[in-house]
Amino acid sequence: MKFQVINHDLSIGDLKIVGVSISSLVLVGDAGHIALAAAFDTPPETLTVGTALVPLSVV
Amino acid sequence: MIPRTSEVNHIHIRSVLFSSIVNVGDTDEHTAFSRAIAIQKYEPEFNPTLNNLLDFPRYQIFTMVRPPAIPPKEVVMESYHDPAFIKVNSIDIFGISTAAMLHIGGIQNIDLESRVKHVRDYRTNPDPKNLSIVPFATVSRKHREPKGREE
């Protein structure tokens, strides 16, 4: 397969962004290969009472 | 392939933090990694004994293997630029955080990774009527009585 792209004039006015967070990308340009990964853990078990902050599995 | 030129007149960013970068120009390869344990504590002071307890490998989220990315399919690509410009008048970003990126220009390979673990540590059970949602840690550690607590 031959993939042919013809880019014409690309003009953007104003970009307004509140947040770019946790492995995110704002790109003004061309890219070859992009790999973005994020792991986020906030299950109910994260809630602890007292000072025992270590996970339950580490006893 | 003739690279395209990116043109940005004005950039306004308030903060860039935790392995994030702002890059103006072309990049061949970029890798960023960030990991965080975010503790929401009732008490405003940091307990130094936590230094030894809060180890990244102790939490599964930091040790779990990242799933392998699907390898890109080899496609013969030809691109023509006419005219070879990407124009942006202004970029206004409040914050760039945790292995994120603002890139002006071409980039060949980019790999960003971040892992965040949240812990909410309460002084007392915030919801006594629903004890089942609060799994009391079985780790027996001397419970520190908060200072100036009534009763």
mmCIF file of N, CA, C and O in Angstrom, chain B residues 2-96:
data_model
loop_
_atom_site.group_PDB
_atom_site.id
_atom_site.type_symbol
_atom_site.label_atom_id
_atom_site.label_comp_id
_atom_site.label_asym_id
_atom_site.label_seq_id
_atom_site.Cartn_x
_atom_site.Cartn_y
_atom_site.Cartn_z
ATOM 1 N N ILE B 2 10.391 16.305 3.090
ATOM 2 C CA ILE B 2 10.784 17.653 3.521
ATOM 3 C C ILE B 2 10.021 17.970 4.809
ATOM 4 O O ILE B 2 8.797 17.862 4.846
ATOM 5 N N PRO B 3 10.739 18.305 5.869
ATOM 6 C CA PRO B 3 10.027 18.589 7.116
ATOM 7 C C PRO B 3 9.199 19.870 7.028
ATOM 8 O O PRO B 3 9.574 20.801 6.314
ATOM 9 N N ARG B 4 8.118 19.830 7.748
ATOM 10 C CA ARG B 4 7.274 21.021 7.796
ATOM 11 C C ARG B 4 7.789 21.975 8.856
ATOM 12 O O ARG B 4 8.391 21.561 9.835
ATOM 13 N N THR B 5 7.508 23.209 8.677
ATOM 14 C CA THR B 5 7.916 24.211 9.653
ATOM 15 C C THR B 5 6.705 24.625 10.487
ATOM 16 O O THR B 5 5.645 24.906 9.932
ATOM 17 N N SER B 6 6.880 24.636 11.803
ATOM 18 C CA SER B 6 5.820 25.091 12.692
ATOM 19 C C SER B 6 6.119 26.510 13.137
ATOM 20 O O SER B 6 7.253 26.826 13.482
ATOM 21 N N GLU B 7 5.089 27.320 13.117
ATOM 22 C CA GLU B 7 5.293 28.723 13.471
ATOM 23 C C GLU B 7 4.262 29.124 14.508
ATOM 24 O O GLU B 7 3.054 29.048 14.267
ATOM 25 N N VAL B 8 4.761 29.498 15.676
ATOM 26 C CA VAL B 8 3.874 29.941 16.756
ATOM 27 C C VAL B 8 4.316 31.334 17.174
ATOM 28 O O VAL B 8 5.492 31.561 17.469
ATOM 29 N N ASN B 9 3.380 32.261 17.170
ATOM 30 C CA ASN B 9 3.758 33.642 17.476
ATOM 31 C C ASN B 9 3.953 33.878 18.968
ATOM 32 O O ASN B 9 4.875 34.558 19.385
ATOM 33 N N HIS B 10 3.052 33.310 19.770
ATOM 34 C CA HIS B 10 3.074 33.655 21.187
ATOM 35 C C HIS B 10 2.721 32.438 22.041
ATOM 36 O O HIS B 10 1.754 31.754 21.748
ATOM 37 N N ILE B 11 3.523 32.195 23.080
ATOM 38 C CA ILE B 11 3.239 31.093 24.016
ATOM 39 C C ILE B 11 3.156 31.657 25.425
ATOM 40 O O ILE B 11 4.037 32.424 25.840
ATOM 41 N N HIS B 12 2.110 31.293 26.127
ATOM 42 C CA HIS B 12 1.976 31.711 27.527
ATOM 43 C C HIS B 12 1.643 30.474 28.358
ATOM 44 O O HIS B 12 0.592 29.871 28.191
ATOM 45 N N ILE B 13 2.569 30.088 29.250
ATOM 46 C CA ILE B 13 2.360 28.916 30.117
ATOM 47 C C ILE B 13 2.617 29.339 31.555
ATOM 48 O O ILE B 13 3.590 30.047 31.834
ATOM 49 N N ARG B 14 1.748 28.909 32.453
ATOM 50 C CA ARG B 14 1.933 29.297 33.853
ATOM 51 C C ARG B 14 2.846 28.327 34.609
ATOM 52 O O ARG B 14 3.650 28.735 35.404
ATOM 53 N N SER B 15 2.688 27.030 34.352
ATOM 54 C CA SER B 15 3.589 26.116 35.072
ATOM 55 C C SER B 15 3.882 24.852 34.275
ATOM 56 O O SER B 15 3.037 24.356 33.532
ATOM 57 N N VAL B 16 5.108 24.377 34.430
ATOM 58 C CA VAL B 16 5.552 23.128 33.798
ATOM 59 C C VAL B 16 6.227 22.322 34.898
ATOM 60 O O VAL B 16 7.206 22.783 35.481
ATOM 61 N N LEU B 17 5.694 21.146 35.223
ATOM 62 C CA LEU B 17 6.290 20.409 36.330
ATOM 63 C C LEU B 17 6.269 18.899 36.160
ATOM 64 O O LEU B 17 5.578 18.382 35.296
ATOM 65 N N PHE B 18 7.041 18.222 37.004
ATOM 66 C CA PHE B 18 7.117 16.763 37.088
ATOM 67 C C PHE B 18 7.427 16.099 35.736
ATOM 68 O O PHE B 18 6.555 15.506 35.103
ATOM 69 N N SER B 19 8.657 16.182 35.303
ATOM 70 C CA SER B 19 9.128 15.535 34.073
ATOM 71 C C SER B 19 8.459 16.033 32.800
ATOM 72 O O SER B 19 8.471 15.346 31.790
ATOM 73 N N SER B 20 7.849 17.191 32.851
ATOM 74 C CA SER B 20 7.244 17.746 31.640
ATOM 75 C C SER B 20 8.241 18.694 30.982
ATOM 76 O O SER B 20 9.067 19.287 31.660
ATOM 77 N N ILE B 21 8.124 18.812 29.679
ATOM 78 C CA ILE B 21 8.983 19.786 29.018
ATOM 79 C C ILE B 21 8.227 20.536 27.928
ATOM 80 O O ILE B 21 7.205 20.080 27.423
ATOM 81 N N VAL B 22 8.768 21.694 27.604
ATOM 82 C CA VAL B 22 8.284 22.475 26.474
ATOM 83 C C VAL B 22 9.438 22.508 25.494
ATOM 84 O O VAL B 22 10.550 22.888 25.857
ATOM 85 N N ASN B 23 9.205 22.042 24.294
ATOM 86 C CA ASN B 23 10.276 21.952 23.314
ATOM 87 C C ASN B 23 9.918 22.752 22.061
ATOM 88 O O ASN B 23 8.850 22.577 21.480
ATOM 89 N N VAL B 24 10.836 23.613 21.667
ATOM 90 C CA VAL B 24 10.672 24.348 20.411
ATOM 91 C C VAL B 24 11.804 23.893 19.497
ATOM 92 O O VAL B 24 12.976 24.079 19.818
ATOM 93 N N GLY B 25 11.433 23.270 18.405
ATOM 94 C CA GLY B 25 12.439 22.718 17.498
ATOM 95 C C GLY B 25 12.148 21.260 17.224
ATOM 96 O O GLY B 25 11.282 20.662 17.858
ATOM 97 N N ASP B 26 12.872 20.686 16.299
ATOM 98 C CA ASP B 26 12.632 19.281 15.941
ATOM 99 C C ASP B 26 13.310 18.337 16.919
ATOM 100 O O ASP B 26 14.347 18.644 17.487
ATOM 101 N N THR B 27 12.702 17.181 17.104
ATOM 102 C CA THR B 27 13.221 16.183 18.033
ATOM 103 C C THR B 27 13.273 14.831 17.343
ATOM 104 O O THR B 27 12.360 14.472 16.611
ATOM 105 N N ASP B 28 14.353 14.114 17.607
ATOM 106 C CA ASP B 28 14.444 12.762 17.071
ATOM 107 C C ASP B 28 13.778 11.786 18.030
ATOM 108 O O ASP B 28 12.948 10.983 17.630
ATOM 109 N N GLU B 29 14.148 11.873 19.304
ATOM 110 C CA GLU B 29 13.578 10.947 20.265
ATOM 111 C C GLU B 29 13.421 11.623 21.616
ATOM 112 O O GLU B 29 14.294 12.379 22.053
ATOM 113 N N HIS B 30 12.322 11.331 22.270
ATOM 114 C CA HIS B 30 12.114 11.875 23.610
ATOM 115 C C HIS B 30 11.402 10.855 24.479
ATOM 116 O O HIS B 30 10.420 10.248 24.070
ATOM 117 N N THR B 31 11.920 10.672 25.699
ATOM 118 C CA THR B 31 11.323 9.759 26.666
ATOM 119 C C THR B 31 11.194 10.472 28.001
ATOM 120 O O THR B 31 12.148 11.111 28.446
ATOM 121 N N ALA B 32 10.033 10.375 28.613
ATOM 122 C CA ALA B 32 9.834 10.976 29.931
ATOM 123 C C ALA B 32 9.094 10.002 30.823
ATOM 124 O O ALA B 32 8.233 9.249 30.362
ATOM 125 N N PHE B 33 9.463 10.009 32.105
ATOM 126 C CA PHE B 33 8.837 9.090 33.047
ATOM 127 C C PHE B 33 8.596 9.804 34.367
ATOM 128 O O PHE B 33 9.461 10.555 34.837
ATOM 129 N N SER B 34 7.433 9.581 34.939
ATOM 130 C CA SER B 34 7.125 10.213 36.208
ATOM 131 C C SER B 34 6.299 9.266 37.058
ATOM 132 O O SER B 34 5.412 8.579 36.563
ATOM 133 N N ARG B 35 6.626 9.202 38.347
ATOM 134 C CA ARG B 35 5.792 8.408 39.237
ATOM 135 C C ARG B 35 5.535 9.213 40.506
ATOM 136 O O ARG B 35 6.402 9.960 40.960
ATOM 137 N N ALA B 36 4.347 9.012 41.063
ATOM 138 C CA ALA B 36 3.970 9.842 42.204
ATOM 139 C C ALA B 36 3.094 9.073 43.164
ATOM 140 O O ALA B 36 2.263 8.256 42.760
ATOM 141 N N ILE B 37 3.334 9.311 44.445
ATOM 142 C CA ILE B 37 2.409 8.835 45.470
ATOM 143 C C ILE B 37 1.784 10.095 46.049
ATOM 144 O O ILE B 37 2.467 10.922 46.645
ATOM 145 N N ALA B 38 0.504 10.233 45.823
ATOM 146 C CA ALA B 38 -0.185 11.441 46.275
ATOM 147 C C ALA B 38 -0.982 11.109 47.533
ATOM 148 O O ALA B 38 -1.908 10.321 47.489
ATOM 149 N N ILE B 39 -0.571 11.690 48.639
ATOM 150 C CA ILE B 39 -1.253 11.398 49.903
ATOM 151 C C ILE B 39 -2.112 12.590 50.300
ATOM 152 O O ILE B 39 -1.621 13.710 50.428
ATOM 153 N N GLN B 40 -3.376 12.282 50.453
ATOM 154 C CA GLN B 40 -4.285 13.315 50.937
ATOM 155 C C GLN B 40 -4.419 13.099 52.437
ATOM 156 O O GLN B 40 -5.023 12.128 52.883
ATOM 157 N N LYS B 41 -3.801 13.967 53.194
ATOM 158 C CA LYS B 41 -3.761 13.773 54.642
ATOM 159 C C LYS B 41 -4.628 14.789 55.366
ATOM 160 O O LYS B 41 -4.803 15.921 54.933
ATOM 161 N N TYR B 42 -5.122 14.341 56.508
ATOM 162 C CA TYR B 42 -5.923 15.245 57.316
ATOM 163 C C TYR B 42 -5.025 16.260 57.997
ATOM 164 O O TYR B 42 -5.349 17.432 58.102
ATOM 165 N N GLU B 43 -3.890 15.762 58.473
ATOM 166 C CA GLU B 43 -2.988 16.653 59.200
ATOM 167 C C GLU B 43 -2.009 17.315 58.246
ATOM 168 O O GLU B 43 -1.500 16.676 57.328
ATOM 169 N N PRO B 44 -1.728 18.570 58.472
ATOM 170 C CA PRO B 44 -0.897 19.302 57.510
ATOM 171 C C PRO B 44 0.589 18.980 57.578
ATOM 172 O O PRO B 44 1.338 19.371 56.706
ATOM 173 N N GLU B 45 1.056 18.275 58.610
ATOM 174 C CA GLU B 45 2.506 18.063 58.701
ATOM 175 C C GLU B 45 2.874 16.670 58.167
ATOM 176 O O GLU B 45 2.082 15.724 58.236
ATOM 177 N N PHE B 46 4.104 16.580 57.644
ATOM 178 C CA PHE B 46 4.568 15.314 57.089
ATOM 179 C C PHE B 46 5.283 14.518 58.167
ATOM 180 O O PHE B 46 6.184 15.014 58.839
ATOM 181 N N ASN B 47 4.881 13.278 58.308
ATOM 182 C CA ASN B 47 5.488 12.415 59.313
ATOM 183 C C ASN B 47 6.757 11.775 58.734
ATOM 184 O O ASN B 47 6.679 11.022 57.761
ATOM 185 N N PRO B 48 7.939 12.056 59.300
ATOM 186 C CA PRO B 48 9.192 11.538 58.710
ATOM 187 C C PRO B 48 9.267 10.020 58.656
ATOM 188 O O PRO B 48 10.000 9.473 57.831
ATOM 189 N N THR B 49 8.518 9.331 59.511
ATOM 190 C CA THR B 49 8.568 7.868 59.471
ATOM 191 C C THR B 49 7.982 7.323 58.166
ATOM 192 O O THR B 49 8.234 6.187 57.789
ATOM 193 N N LEU B 50 7.231 8.156 57.494
ATOM 194 C CA LEU B 50 6.660 7.724 56.206
ATOM 195 C C LEU B 50 7.730 7.532 55.147
ATOM 196 O O LEU B 50 7.536 6.808 54.173
ATOM 197 N N ASN B 51 8.877 8.181 55.349
ATOM 198 C CA ASN B 51 9.972 8.058 54.383
ATOM 199 C C ASN B 51 10.325 6.607 54.129
ATOM 200 O O ASN B 51 10.620 6.204 53.011
ATOM 201 N N ASN B 52 10.326 5.813 55.205
ATOM 202 C CA ASN B 52 10.696 4.406 55.063
ATOM 203 C C ASN B 52 9.540 3.548 54.588
ATOM 204 O O ASN B 52 9.738 2.514 53.969
ATOM 205 N N LEU B 53 8.340 3.983 54.897
ATOM 206 C CA LEU B 53 7.174 3.181 54.530
ATOM 207 C C LEU B 53 6.763 3.364 53.079
ATOM 208 O O LEU B 53 6.346 2.421 52.412
ATOM 209 N N LEU B 54 6.878 4.583 52.601
ATOM 210 C CA LEU B 54 6.377 4.865 51.260
ATOM 211 C C LEU B 54 7.440 4.559 50.209
ATOM 212 O O LEU B 54 8.173 5.430 49.776
ATOM 213 N N ASP B 55 7.511 3.298 49.861
ATOM 214 C CA ASP B 55 8.450 2.865 48.836
ATOM 215 C C ASP B 55 7.656 2.583 47.572
ATOM 216 O O ASP B 55 6.638 1.903 47.628
ATOM 217 N N PHE B 56 8.139 3.064 46.471
ATOM 218 C CA PHE B 56 7.400 2.860 45.220
ATOM 219 C C PHE B 56 7.139 1.383 44.920
ATOM 220 O O PHE B 56 6.018 1.014 44.590
ATOM 221 N N PRO B 57 8.136 0.490 45.047
ATOM 222 C CA PRO B 57 7.880 -0.911 44.664
ATOM 223 C C PRO B 57 6.840 -1.611 45.532
ATOM 224 O O PRO B 57 6.385 -2.696 45.191
ATOM 225 N N ARG B 58 6.483 -0.998 46.650
ATOM 226 C CA ARG B 58 5.492 -1.633 47.512
ATOM 227 C C ARG B 58 4.088 -1.561 46.930
ATOM 228 O O ARG B 58 3.191 -2.277 47.362
ATOM 229 N N TYR B 59 3.906 -0.686 46.005
ATOM 230 C CA TYR B 59 2.583 -0.549 45.393
ATOM 231 C C TYR B 59 2.602 -1.194 44.013
ATOM 232 O O TYR B 59 3.501 -0.959 43.213
ATOM 233 N N GLN B 60 1.561 -1.954 43.786
ATOM 234 C CA GLN B 60 1.500 -2.741 42.549
ATOM 235 C C GLN B 60 1.548 -1.865 41.300
ATOM 236 O O GLN B 60 2.123 -2.246 40.280
ATOM 237 N N ILE B 61 0.970 -0.702 41.414
ATOM 238 C CA ILE B 61 0.872 0.146 40.213
ATOM 239 C C ILE B 61 2.242 0.548 39.659
ATOM 240 O O ILE B 61 2.397 0.783 38.461
ATOM 241 N N PHE B 62 3.255 0.569 40.548
ATOM 242 C CA PHE B 62 4.581 0.968 40.073
ATOM 243 C C PHE B 62 5.399 -0.209 39.551
ATOM 244 O O PHE B 62 6.426 -0.022 38.903
ATOM 245 N N THR B 63 4.968 -1.419 39.888
ATOM 246 C CA THR B 63 5.731 -2.585 39.445
ATOM 247 C C THR B 63 5.080 -3.321 38.276
ATOM 248 O O THR B 63 5.735 -4.085 37.588
ATOM 249 N N MET B 64 3.786 -3.093 38.097
ATOM 250 C CA MET B 64 3.108 -3.809 37.019
ATOM 251 C C MET B 64 3.715 -3.441 35.663
ATOM 252 O O MET B 64 4.130 -2.298 35.434
ATOM 253 N N VAL B 65 3.790 -4.454 34.822
ATOM 254 C CA VAL B 65 4.446 -4.269 33.529
ATOM 255 C C VAL B 65 3.500 -3.537 32.583
ATOM 256 O O VAL B 65 2.305 -3.811 32.528
ATOM 257 N N ARG B 66 4.073 -2.606 31.901
ATOM 258 C CA ARG B 66 3.297 -1.841 30.939
ATOM 259 C C ARG B 66 2.962 -2.737 29.736
ATOM 260 O O ARG B 66 3.841 -3.421 29.203
ATOM 261 N N PRO B 67 1.719 -2.757 29.304
ATOM 262 C CA PRO B 67 1.374 -3.613 28.161
ATOM 263 C C PRO B 67 2.158 -3.192 26.922
ATOM 264 O O PRO B 67 2.349 -1.996 26.685
ATOM 265 N N PRO B 68 2.648 -4.168 26.171
ATOM 266 C CA PRO B 68 3.439 -3.810 24.996
ATOM 267 C C PRO B 68 2.582 -3.103 23.943
ATOM 268 O O PRO B 68 1.429 -3.475 23.719
ATOM 269 N N ALA B 69 3.177 -2.097 23.342
ATOM 270 C CA ALA B 69 2.458 -1.342 22.316
ATOM 271 C C ALA B 69 2.390 -2.152 21.031
ATOM 272 O O ALA B 69 3.280 -2.950 20.737
ATOM 273 N N ILE B 70 1.320 -1.949 20.308
ATOM 274 C CA ILE B 70 1.178 -2.636 19.022
ATOM 275 C C ILE B 70 2.214 -2.041 18.068
ATOM 276 O O ILE B 70 2.290 -0.827 17.901
ATOM 277 N N PRO B 71 3.056 -2.895 17.486
ATOM 278 C CA PRO B 71 4.078 -2.350 16.585
ATOM 279 C C PRO B 71 3.436 -1.673 15.373
ATOM 280 O O PRO B 71 2.449 -2.171 14.829
ATOM 281 N N PRO B 72 3.990 -0.524 14.998
ATOM 282 C CA PRO B 72 3.390 0.198 13.882
ATOM 283 C C PRO B 72 3.502 -0.580 12.579
ATOM 284 O O PRO B 72 4.524 -1.210 12.304
ATOM 285 N N LYS B 73 2.445 -0.533 11.819
ATOM 286 C CA LYS B 73 2.432 -1.242 10.546
ATOM 287 C C LYS B 73 3.284 -0.460 9.542
ATOM 288 O O LYS B 73 3.172 0.758 9.442
ATOM 289 N N GLU B 74 4.130 -1.187 8.885
ATOM 290 C CA GLU B 74 5.014 -0.517 7.932
ATOM 291 C C GLU B 74 4.230 -0.119 6.686
ATOM 292 O O GLU B 74 3.794 -0.970 5.916
ATOM 293 N N VAL B 75 4.035 1.161 6.559
ATOM 294 C CA VAL B 75 3.306 1.669 5.404
ATOM 295 C C VAL B 75 4.212 2.665 4.682
ATOM 296 O O VAL B 75 4.839 3.521 5.306
ATOM 297 N N VAL B 76 4.291 2.510 3.383
ATOM 298 C CA VAL B 76 5.075 3.469 2.602
ATOM 299 C C VAL B 76 4.272 4.753 2.512
ATOM 300 O O VAL B 76 3.146 4.764 1.993
ATOM 301 N N MET B 77 4.817 5.803 3.098
ATOM 302 C CA MET B 77 4.074 7.065 3.122
ATOM 303 C C MET B 77 4.838 8.164 2.410
ATOM 304 O O MET B 77 6.033 8.334 2.607
ATOM 305 N N GLU B 78 4.112 8.848 1.592
ATOM 306 C CA GLU B 78 4.694 10.000 0.899
ATOM 307 C C GLU B 78 3.853 11.201 1.248
ATOM 308 O O GLU B 78 2.626 11.161 1.134
ATOM 309 N N SER B 79 4.510 12.244 1.738
ATOM 310 C CA SER B 79 3.715 13.438 2.019
ATOM 311 C C SER B 79 4.327 14.669 1.372
ATOM 312 O O SER B 79 5.547 14.851 1.352
ATOM 313 N N TYR B 80 3.469 15.460 0.818
ATOM 314 C CA TYR B 80 3.891 16.698 0.150
ATOM 315 C C TYR B 80 3.297 17.865 0.902
ATOM 316 O O TYR B 80 2.134 17.833 1.306
ATOM 317 N N HIS B 81 4.106 18.864 1.117
ATOM 318 C CA HIS B 81 3.632 20.020 1.873
ATOM 319 C C HIS B 81 3.595 21.246 0.967
ATOM 320 O O HIS B 81 4.585 21.585 0.346
ATOM 321 N N ASP B 82 2.451 21.886 0.960
ATOM 322 C CA ASP B 82 2.320 23.054 0.092
ATOM 323 C C ASP B 82 1.334 24.047 0.695
ATOM 324 O O ASP B 82 0.130 23.813 0.600
ATOM 325 N N PRO B 83 1.746 25.095 1.291
ATOM 326 C CA PRO B 83 3.120 25.416 1.685
ATOM 327 C C PRO B 83 3.477 24.664 2.960
ATOM 328 O O PRO B 83 2.594 24.237 3.680
ATOM 329 N N ALA B 84 4.730 24.493 3.247
ATOM 330 C CA ALA B 84 5.158 23.662 4.364
ATOM 331 C C ALA B 84 5.148 24.422 5.693
ATOM 332 O O ALA B 84 6.168 24.573 6.343
ATOM 333 N N PHE B 85 3.990 24.889 6.083
ATOM 334 C CA PHE B 85 3.881 25.658 7.316
ATOM 335 C C PHE B 85 2.674 25.229 8.143
ATOM 336 O O PHE B 85 1.607 24.938 7.594
ATOM 337 N N ILE B 86 2.877 25.145 9.463
ATOM 338 C CA ILE B 86 1.758 25.015 10.387
ATOM 339 C C ILE B 86 1.800 26.288 11.217
ATOM 340 O O ILE B 86 2.775 26.526 11.935
ATOM 341 N N LYS B 87 0.776 27.082 11.086
ATOM 342 C CA LYS B 87 0.813 28.378 11.778
ATOM 343 C C LYS B 87 -0.192 28.412 12.907
ATOM 344 O O LYS B 87 -1.363 28.054 12.734
ATOM 345 N N VAL B 88 0.290 28.828 14.071
ATOM 346 C CA VAL B 88 -0.582 29.008 15.233
ATOM 347 C C VAL B 88 -0.296 30.396 15.772
ATOM 348 O O VAL B 88 0.866 30.773 15.955
ATOM 349 N N ASN B 89 -1.344 31.157 15.999
ATOM 350 C CA ASN B 89 -1.109 32.510 16.492
ATOM 351 C C ASN B 89 -0.644 32.490 17.955
ATOM 352 O O ASN B 89 0.430 32.964 18.277
ATOM 353 N N SER B 90 -1.460 31.897 18.824
ATOM 354 C CA SER B 90 -1.048 31.889 20.225
ATOM 355 C C SER B 90 -1.461 30.599 20.921
ATOM 356 O O SER B 90 -2.455 29.974 20.576
ATOM 357 N N ILE B 91 -0.660 30.206 21.926
ATOM 358 C CA ILE B 91 -0.957 29.039 22.750
ATOM 359 C C ILE B 91 -0.979 29.506 24.192
ATOM 360 O O ILE B 91 -0.013 30.111 24.666
ATOM 361 N N ASP B 92 -2.076 29.231 24.859
ATOM 362 C CA ASP B 92 -2.223 29.636 26.257
ATOM 363 C C ASP B 92 -2.544 28.390 27.080
ATOM 364 O O ASP B 92 -3.603 27.793 26.916
ATOM 365 N N ILE B 93 -1.603 27.977 27.916
ATOM 366 C CA ILE B 93 -1.797 26.773 28.732
ATOM 367 C C ILE B 93 -1.603 27.117 30.201
ATOM 368 O O ILE B 93 -0.641 27.805 30.559
ATOM 369 N N PHE B 94 -2.518 26.657 31.016
ATOM 370 C CA PHE B 94 -2.414 26.931 32.448
ATOM 371 C C PHE B 94 -1.318 26.063 33.082
ATOM 372 O O PHE B 94 -0.461 26.558 33.788
ATOM 373 N N GLY B 95 -1.361 24.770 32.814
ATOM 374 C CA GLY B 95 -0.360 23.916 33.438
ATOM 375 C C GLY B 95 -0.031 22.693 32.605
ATOM 376 O O GLY B 95 -0.892 22.117 31.957
ATOM 377 N N ILE B 96 1.249 22.313 32.646
ATOM 378 C CA ILE B 96 1.705 21.084 31.990
ATOM 379 C C ILE B 96 2.336 20.239 33.087
ATOM 380 O O ILE B 96 3.265 20.688 33.753
#
